[in-house]
Coordinates of C-alpha atoms and ligand atoms in Angstrom, one line a residue:
X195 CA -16.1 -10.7 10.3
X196 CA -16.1 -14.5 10.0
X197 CA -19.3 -16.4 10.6
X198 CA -18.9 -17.9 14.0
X199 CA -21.0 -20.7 16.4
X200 CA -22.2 -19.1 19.2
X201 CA -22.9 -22.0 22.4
X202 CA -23.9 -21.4 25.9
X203 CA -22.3 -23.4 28.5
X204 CA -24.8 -25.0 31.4
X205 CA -21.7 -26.5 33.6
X206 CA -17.8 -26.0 34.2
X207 CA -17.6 -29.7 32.0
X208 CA -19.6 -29.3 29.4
X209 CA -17.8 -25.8 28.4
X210 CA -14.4 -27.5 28.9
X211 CA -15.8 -30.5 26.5
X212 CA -16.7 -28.0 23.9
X213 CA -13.4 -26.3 24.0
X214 CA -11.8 -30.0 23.8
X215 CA -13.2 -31.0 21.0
X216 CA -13.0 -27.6 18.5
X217 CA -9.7 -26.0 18.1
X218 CA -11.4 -23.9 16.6
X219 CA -13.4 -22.3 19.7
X220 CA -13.2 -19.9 22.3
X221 CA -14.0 -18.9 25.3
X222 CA -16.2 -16.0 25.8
X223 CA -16.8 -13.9 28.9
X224 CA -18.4 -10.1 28.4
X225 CA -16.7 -10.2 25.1
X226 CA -15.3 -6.6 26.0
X227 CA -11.8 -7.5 24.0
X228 CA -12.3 -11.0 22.1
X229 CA -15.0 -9.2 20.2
X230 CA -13.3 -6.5 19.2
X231 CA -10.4 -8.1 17.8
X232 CA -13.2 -10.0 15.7
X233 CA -14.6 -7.1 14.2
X234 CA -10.7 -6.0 12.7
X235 CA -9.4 -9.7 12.2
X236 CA -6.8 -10.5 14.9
X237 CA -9.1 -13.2 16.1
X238 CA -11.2 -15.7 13.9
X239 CA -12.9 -18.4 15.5
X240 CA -14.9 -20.6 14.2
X241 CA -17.3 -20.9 17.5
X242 CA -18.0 -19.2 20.9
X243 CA -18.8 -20.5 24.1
X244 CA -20.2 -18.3 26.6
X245 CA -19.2 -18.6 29.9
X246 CA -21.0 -15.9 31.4
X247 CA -23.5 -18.4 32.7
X248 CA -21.2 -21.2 34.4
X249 CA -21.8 -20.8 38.4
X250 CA -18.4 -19.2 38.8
X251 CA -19.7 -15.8 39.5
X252 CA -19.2 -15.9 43.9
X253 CA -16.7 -14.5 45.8
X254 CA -16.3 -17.1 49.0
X255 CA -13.6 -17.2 51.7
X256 CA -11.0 -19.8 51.0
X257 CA -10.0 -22.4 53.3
X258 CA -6.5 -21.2 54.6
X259 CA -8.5 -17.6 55.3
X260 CA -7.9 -15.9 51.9
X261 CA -10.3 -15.0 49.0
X262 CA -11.2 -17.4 46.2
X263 CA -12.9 -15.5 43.2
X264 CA -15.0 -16.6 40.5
X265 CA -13.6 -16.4 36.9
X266 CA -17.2 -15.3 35.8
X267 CA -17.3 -12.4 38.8
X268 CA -17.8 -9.0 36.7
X269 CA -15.2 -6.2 37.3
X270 CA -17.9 -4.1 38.8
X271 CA -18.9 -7.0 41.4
X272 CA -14.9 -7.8 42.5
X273 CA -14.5 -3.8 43.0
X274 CA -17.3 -3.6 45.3
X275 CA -17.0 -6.6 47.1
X276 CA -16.7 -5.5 50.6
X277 CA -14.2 -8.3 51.8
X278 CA -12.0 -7.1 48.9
X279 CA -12.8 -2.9 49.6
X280 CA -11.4 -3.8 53.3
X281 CA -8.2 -6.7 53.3
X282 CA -7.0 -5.8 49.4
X283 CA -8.3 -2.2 48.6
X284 CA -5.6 -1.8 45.9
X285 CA -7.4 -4.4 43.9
X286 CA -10.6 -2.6 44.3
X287 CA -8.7 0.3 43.3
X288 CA -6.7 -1.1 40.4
X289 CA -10.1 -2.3 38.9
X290 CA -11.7 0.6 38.9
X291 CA -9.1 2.6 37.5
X292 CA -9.9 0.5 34.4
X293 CA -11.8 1.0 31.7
X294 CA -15.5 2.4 32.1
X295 CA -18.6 1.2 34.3
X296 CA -20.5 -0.1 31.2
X297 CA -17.1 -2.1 30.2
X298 CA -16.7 -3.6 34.0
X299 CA -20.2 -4.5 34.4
X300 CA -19.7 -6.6 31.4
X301 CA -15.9 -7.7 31.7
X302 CA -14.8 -11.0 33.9
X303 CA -12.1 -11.7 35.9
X304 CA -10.9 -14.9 33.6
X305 CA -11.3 -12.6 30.3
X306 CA -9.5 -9.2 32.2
X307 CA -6.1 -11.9 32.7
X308 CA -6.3 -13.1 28.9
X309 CA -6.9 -9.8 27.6
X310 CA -4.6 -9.2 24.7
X311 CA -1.8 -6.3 24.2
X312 CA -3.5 -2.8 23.4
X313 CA 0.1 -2.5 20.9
X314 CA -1.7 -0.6 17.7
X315 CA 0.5 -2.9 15.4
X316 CA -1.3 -6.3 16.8
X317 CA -4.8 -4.6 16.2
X318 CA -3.9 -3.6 12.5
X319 CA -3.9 -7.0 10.8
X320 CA -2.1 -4.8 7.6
X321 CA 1.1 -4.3 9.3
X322 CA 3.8 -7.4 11.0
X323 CA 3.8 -8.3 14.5
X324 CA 5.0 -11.4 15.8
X325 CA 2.5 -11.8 18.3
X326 CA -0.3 -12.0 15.9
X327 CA 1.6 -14.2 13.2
X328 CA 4.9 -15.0 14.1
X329 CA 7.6 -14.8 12.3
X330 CA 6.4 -11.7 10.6
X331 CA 8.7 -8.8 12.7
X332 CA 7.7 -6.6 15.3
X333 CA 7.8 -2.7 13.8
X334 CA 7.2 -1.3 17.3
X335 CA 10.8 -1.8 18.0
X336 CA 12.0 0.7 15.3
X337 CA 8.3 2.7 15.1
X338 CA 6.1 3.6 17.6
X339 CA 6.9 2.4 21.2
X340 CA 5.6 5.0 23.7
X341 CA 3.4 3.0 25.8
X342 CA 5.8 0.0 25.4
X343 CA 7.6 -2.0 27.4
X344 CA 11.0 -1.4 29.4
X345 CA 11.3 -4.4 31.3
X346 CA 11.4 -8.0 30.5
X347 CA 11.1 -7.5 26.9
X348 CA 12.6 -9.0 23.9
X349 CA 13.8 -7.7 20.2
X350 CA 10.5 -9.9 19.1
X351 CA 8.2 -8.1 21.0
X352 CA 8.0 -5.4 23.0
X353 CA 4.2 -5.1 24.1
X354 CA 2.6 -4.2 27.6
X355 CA -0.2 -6.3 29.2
X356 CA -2.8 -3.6 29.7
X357 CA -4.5 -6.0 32.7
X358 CA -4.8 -3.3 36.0
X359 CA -6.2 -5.8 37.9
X360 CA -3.4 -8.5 37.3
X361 CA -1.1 -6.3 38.9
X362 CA -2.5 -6.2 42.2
X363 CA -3.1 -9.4 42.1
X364 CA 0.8 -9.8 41.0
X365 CA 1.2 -8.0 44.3
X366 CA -1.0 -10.6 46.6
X367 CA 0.4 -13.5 45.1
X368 CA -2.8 -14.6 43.5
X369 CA -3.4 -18.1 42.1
X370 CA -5.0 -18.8 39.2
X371 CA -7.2 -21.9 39.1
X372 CA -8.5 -23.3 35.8
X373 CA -10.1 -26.6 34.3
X374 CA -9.0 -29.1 31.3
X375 CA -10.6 -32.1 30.0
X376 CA -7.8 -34.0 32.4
X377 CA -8.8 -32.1 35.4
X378 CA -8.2 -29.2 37.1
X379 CA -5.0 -27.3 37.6
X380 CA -2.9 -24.3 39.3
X381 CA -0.9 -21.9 38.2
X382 CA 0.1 -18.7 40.5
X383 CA 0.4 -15.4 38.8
X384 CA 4.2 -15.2 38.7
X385 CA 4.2 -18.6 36.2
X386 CA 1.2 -17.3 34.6
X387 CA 2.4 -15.3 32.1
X388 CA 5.1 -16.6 30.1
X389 CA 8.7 -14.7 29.4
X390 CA 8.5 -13.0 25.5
X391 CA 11.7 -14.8 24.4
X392 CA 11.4 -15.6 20.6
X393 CA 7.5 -17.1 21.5
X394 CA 5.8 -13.5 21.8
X395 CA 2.9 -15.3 20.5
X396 CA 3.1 -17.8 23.3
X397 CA 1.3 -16.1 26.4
X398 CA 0.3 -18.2 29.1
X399 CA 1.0 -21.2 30.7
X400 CA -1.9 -22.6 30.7
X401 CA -2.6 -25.7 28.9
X402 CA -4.5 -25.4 25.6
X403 CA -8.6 -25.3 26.0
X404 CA -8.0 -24.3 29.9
X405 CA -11.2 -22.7 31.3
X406 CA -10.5 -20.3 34.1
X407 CA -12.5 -21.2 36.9
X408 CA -10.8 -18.4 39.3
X409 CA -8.3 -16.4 41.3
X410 CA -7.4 -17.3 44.9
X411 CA -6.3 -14.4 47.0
X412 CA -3.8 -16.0 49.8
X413 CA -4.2 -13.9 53.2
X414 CA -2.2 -10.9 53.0
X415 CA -2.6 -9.2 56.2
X416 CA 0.2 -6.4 54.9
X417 CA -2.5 -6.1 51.8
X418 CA -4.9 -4.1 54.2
X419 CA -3.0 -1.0 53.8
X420 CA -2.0 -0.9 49.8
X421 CA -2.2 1.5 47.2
X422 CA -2.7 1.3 43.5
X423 CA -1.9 4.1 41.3
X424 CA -2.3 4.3 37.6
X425 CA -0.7 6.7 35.3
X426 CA -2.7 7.7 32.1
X427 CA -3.0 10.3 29.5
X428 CA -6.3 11.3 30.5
X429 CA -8.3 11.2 33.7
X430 CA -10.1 7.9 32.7
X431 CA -10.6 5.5 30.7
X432 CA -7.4 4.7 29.4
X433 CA -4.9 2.3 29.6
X434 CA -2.1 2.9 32.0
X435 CA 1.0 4.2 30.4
X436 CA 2.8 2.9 34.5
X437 CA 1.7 1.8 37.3
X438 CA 2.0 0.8 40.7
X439 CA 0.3 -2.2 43.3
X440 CA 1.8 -1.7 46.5
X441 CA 1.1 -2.6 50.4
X442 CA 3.3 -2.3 53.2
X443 CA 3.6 -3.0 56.8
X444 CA 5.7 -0.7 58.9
X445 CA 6.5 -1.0 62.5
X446 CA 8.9 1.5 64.3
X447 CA 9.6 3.8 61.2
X448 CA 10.9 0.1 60.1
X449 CA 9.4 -1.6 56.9
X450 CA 8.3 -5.0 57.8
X451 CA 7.0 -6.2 54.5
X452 CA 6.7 -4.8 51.3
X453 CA 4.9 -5.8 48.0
X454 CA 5.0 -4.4 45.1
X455 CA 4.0 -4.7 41.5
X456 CA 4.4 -2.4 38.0
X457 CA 2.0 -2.5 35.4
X458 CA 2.2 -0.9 32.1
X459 CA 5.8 -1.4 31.8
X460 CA 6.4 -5.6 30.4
X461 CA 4.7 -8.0 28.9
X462 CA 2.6 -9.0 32.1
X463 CA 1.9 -7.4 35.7
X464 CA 5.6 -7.1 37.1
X465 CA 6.6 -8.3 40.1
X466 CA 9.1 -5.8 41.9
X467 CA 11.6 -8.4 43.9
X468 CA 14.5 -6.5 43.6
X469 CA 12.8 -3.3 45.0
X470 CA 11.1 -5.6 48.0
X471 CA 14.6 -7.0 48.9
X472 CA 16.1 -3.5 49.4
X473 CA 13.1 -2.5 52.0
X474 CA 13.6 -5.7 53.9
X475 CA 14.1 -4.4 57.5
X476 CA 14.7 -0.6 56.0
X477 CA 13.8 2.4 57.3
X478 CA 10.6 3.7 55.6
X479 CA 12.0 6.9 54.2
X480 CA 11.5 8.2 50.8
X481 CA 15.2 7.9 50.0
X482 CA 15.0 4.2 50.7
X483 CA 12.0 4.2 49.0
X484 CA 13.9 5.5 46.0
X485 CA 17.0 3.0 46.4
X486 CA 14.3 0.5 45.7
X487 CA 13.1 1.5 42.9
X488 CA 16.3 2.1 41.8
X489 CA 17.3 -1.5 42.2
X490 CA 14.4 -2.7 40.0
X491 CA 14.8 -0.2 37.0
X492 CA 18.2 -0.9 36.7
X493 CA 17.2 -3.8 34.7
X494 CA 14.8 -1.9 32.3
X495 CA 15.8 -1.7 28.3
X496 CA 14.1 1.6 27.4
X497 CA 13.6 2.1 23.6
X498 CA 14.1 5.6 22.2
X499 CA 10.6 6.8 22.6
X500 CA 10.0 5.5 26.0
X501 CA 12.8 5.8 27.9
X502 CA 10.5 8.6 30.4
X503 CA 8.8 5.5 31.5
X504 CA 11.7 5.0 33.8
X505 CA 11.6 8.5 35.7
X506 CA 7.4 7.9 35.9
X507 CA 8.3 4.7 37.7
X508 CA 10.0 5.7 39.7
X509 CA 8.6 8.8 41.4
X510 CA 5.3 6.8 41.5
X511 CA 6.6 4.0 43.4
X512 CA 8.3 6.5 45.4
X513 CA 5.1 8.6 45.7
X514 CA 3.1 5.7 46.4
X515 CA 5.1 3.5 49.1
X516 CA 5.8 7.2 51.1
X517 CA 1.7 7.7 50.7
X518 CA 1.6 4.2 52.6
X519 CA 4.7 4.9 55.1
X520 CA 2.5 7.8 56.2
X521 CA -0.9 6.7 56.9
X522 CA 1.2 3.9 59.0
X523 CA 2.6 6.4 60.9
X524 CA -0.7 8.1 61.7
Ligands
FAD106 C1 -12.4 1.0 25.7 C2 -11.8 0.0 26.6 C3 -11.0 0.4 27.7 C4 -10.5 -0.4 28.5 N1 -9.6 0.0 29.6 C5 -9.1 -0.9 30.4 C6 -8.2 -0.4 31.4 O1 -7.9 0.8 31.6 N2 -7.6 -1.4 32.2 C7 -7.9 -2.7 32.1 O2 -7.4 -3.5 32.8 N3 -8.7 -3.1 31.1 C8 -9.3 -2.3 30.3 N4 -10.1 -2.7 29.3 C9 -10.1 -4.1 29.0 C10 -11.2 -4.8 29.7 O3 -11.1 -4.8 31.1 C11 -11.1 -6.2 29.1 O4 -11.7 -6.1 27.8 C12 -11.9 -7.1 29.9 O5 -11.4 -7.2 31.2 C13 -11.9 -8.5 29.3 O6 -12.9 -9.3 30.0 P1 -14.1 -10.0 29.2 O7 -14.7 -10.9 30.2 O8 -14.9 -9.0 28.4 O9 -13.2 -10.9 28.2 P2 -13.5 -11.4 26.8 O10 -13.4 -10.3 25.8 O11 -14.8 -12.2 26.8 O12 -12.3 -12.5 26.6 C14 -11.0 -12.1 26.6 C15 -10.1 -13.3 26.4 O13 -10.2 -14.2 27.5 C16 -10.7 -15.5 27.1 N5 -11.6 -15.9 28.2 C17 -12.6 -15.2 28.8 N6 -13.0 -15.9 29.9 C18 -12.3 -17.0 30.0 C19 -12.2 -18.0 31.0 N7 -13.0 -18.1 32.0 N8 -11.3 -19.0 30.8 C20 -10.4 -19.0 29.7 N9 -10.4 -18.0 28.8 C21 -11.3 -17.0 29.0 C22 -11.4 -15.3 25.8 O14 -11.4 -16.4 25.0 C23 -10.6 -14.2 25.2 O15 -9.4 -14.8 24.6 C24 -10.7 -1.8 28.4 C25 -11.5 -2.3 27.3 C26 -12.0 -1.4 26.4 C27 -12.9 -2.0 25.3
SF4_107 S1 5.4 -5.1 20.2 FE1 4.6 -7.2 20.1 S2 2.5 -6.8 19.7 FE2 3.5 -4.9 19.1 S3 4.1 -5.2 17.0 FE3 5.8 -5.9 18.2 S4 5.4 -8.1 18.3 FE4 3.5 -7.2 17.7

């Protein structure tokens, strides 16, 4: 492991002035993932600046009524927050069905967005991967690509974002706020991430040295009754291999709004459009439910080894959006 600075920031400027001036540095939250990839190689800075102490850790109503949320709030604190338990539980849900308590009482909101591809060939700084130094292939393509993506993907990478969280706030269309030596800035979700094209390595918008200052929930009244549901290969923690952030409002067996997001299946939370255009106005019944679903995987690109990630999508955002149709009609 390279020999590294290690600075604590007092204010939101001074970190973003330390960031400015080192190309060098990073950002560092509860260090759950950037100091891991330190210990194996896939990240090498020369310095660190915490952020853990930056007054960024409150959750405060927002002015047009929604949620604004501190980049420094831990994973534990946002999952029991009870403004976010009652008007967005799938957010609660979709953070705890991440990782382990110790992990989200360390783990931030900023750092849980950035958090890099799980992909076993970006970790192993032996083998290619274009993410890690472009140019140099991506072997998941032709090797292993279970967990990969099946959407949205390119022949230059075919990762997953592992983020739970980010995919119910894909769902609420959250907006990211964030701070540069010029001032600050806004990015929602959707333009957060950026498309893999031929720029795997390229992952956010956001400008270089940006410090995350939070996430603004917009009110959601339809986000009262949602859902997240997370497939894994064991009971807990571990990644998602799918999953689903949905919330819907049904009146008259009708469905009035729906929002939906996948996780686990591109190279950030996805956004289900295509499905929420089919339920427009629909009846809430399982096989429209399905025609939905339909609609969105009929862009997906499976690979050889992960083509079942198309079935598991979508019985779970049948399962789930019929769970939710239910309890409405209750
Ligand atoms: C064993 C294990 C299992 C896990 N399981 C899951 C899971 O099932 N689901 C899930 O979603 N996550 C899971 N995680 C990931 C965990 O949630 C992330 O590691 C965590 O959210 C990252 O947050 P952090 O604050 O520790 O980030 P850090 O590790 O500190 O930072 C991550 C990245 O974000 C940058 N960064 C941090 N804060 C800011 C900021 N404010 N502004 C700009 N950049 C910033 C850092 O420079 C770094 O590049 C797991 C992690 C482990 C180790
Ligand atoms: S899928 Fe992406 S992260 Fe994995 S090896 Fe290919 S380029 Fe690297």
């Amino acid at each position: 492991m390279r020999e590294f600075d290690y600075r604590r920031a007092d204010d939101v400027p001074g970190a973003v002035a330390l960031l400015d001036a080192d190309p060098d540095a990073r950002y560092l939250g509860g260090g759950t993932n950037l100091v891991d990839l330190m210990k194996t190689g896939v990240e090498r800075p020369g310095r660190l600046v915490d952020v853990r102490r930056l007054p960024l850790d409150r959750i405060e109503p927002a002015d047009d009524g929604g949620l604004r949320i501190g980049a420094t709030v831990t994973n534990s604190d946002l999952a029991a927050h009870p403004e976010v338990r009652r008007r967005y539980p799938a957010l609660t849900e979709a953070v705890l069905a991440g990782a382990s308590g110790q992990l989200r009482n360390m783990a931030t909101v900023g750092g849980n967005l950035l958090q890099r591809t799980r992909c076993g060939y970006f970790a192993d700084v032996t083998k290619p991967c274009n993410k890690r130094l472009p140019g140099s292939g991506c072997p998941a393509v032709e090797g292993e690509h279970r967990h990969h993506a099946v959407l949205g993907a390119s022949e230059h990478c075919v990762a997953v974002h592992p983020s739970d969280m980010g995919v119910a706030l894909a769902a609420f269309d959250a907006v990211v706020s964030y701070r540069t030596a010029d001032g600050p800035g806004e990015l929602p979700l959707a333009d957060f991430y950026l498309p893999v094209g031929d720029t795997p390595h390229r992952e956010t918008a956001l400008p270089r040295g940006a410090l995350i200052t939070g996430v603004t929930l917009p009110p959601v009244p339809s986000a009262a009754r949602s859902r997240y549901r997370k497939v894994r290969e064991r009971a807990s923690y571990a990644f998602a291999i799918g999953s689903v952030a949905a919330a819907l409002d049904v009146g008259d067996g009708v469905v009035r709004e729906a929002r939906i997001a996948l996780g686990a299946v591109a190279s950030r939370p996805w956004r289900a459009h295509a499905a929420e255009r089919v339920l427009d106005g629909a009846p809430a019944t399982a096989d429209r439910f399905a025609a939905a679903a339909d609609a969105e995987l009929a862009a997906a690109r499976p690979l050889p080894g992960n083509a079942y990630k198309v079935t598991l999508m979508r019985n779970l955002v049948v399962a789930v959006l019929s769970e939710l149709a239910e309890e409405a009609a209750r």
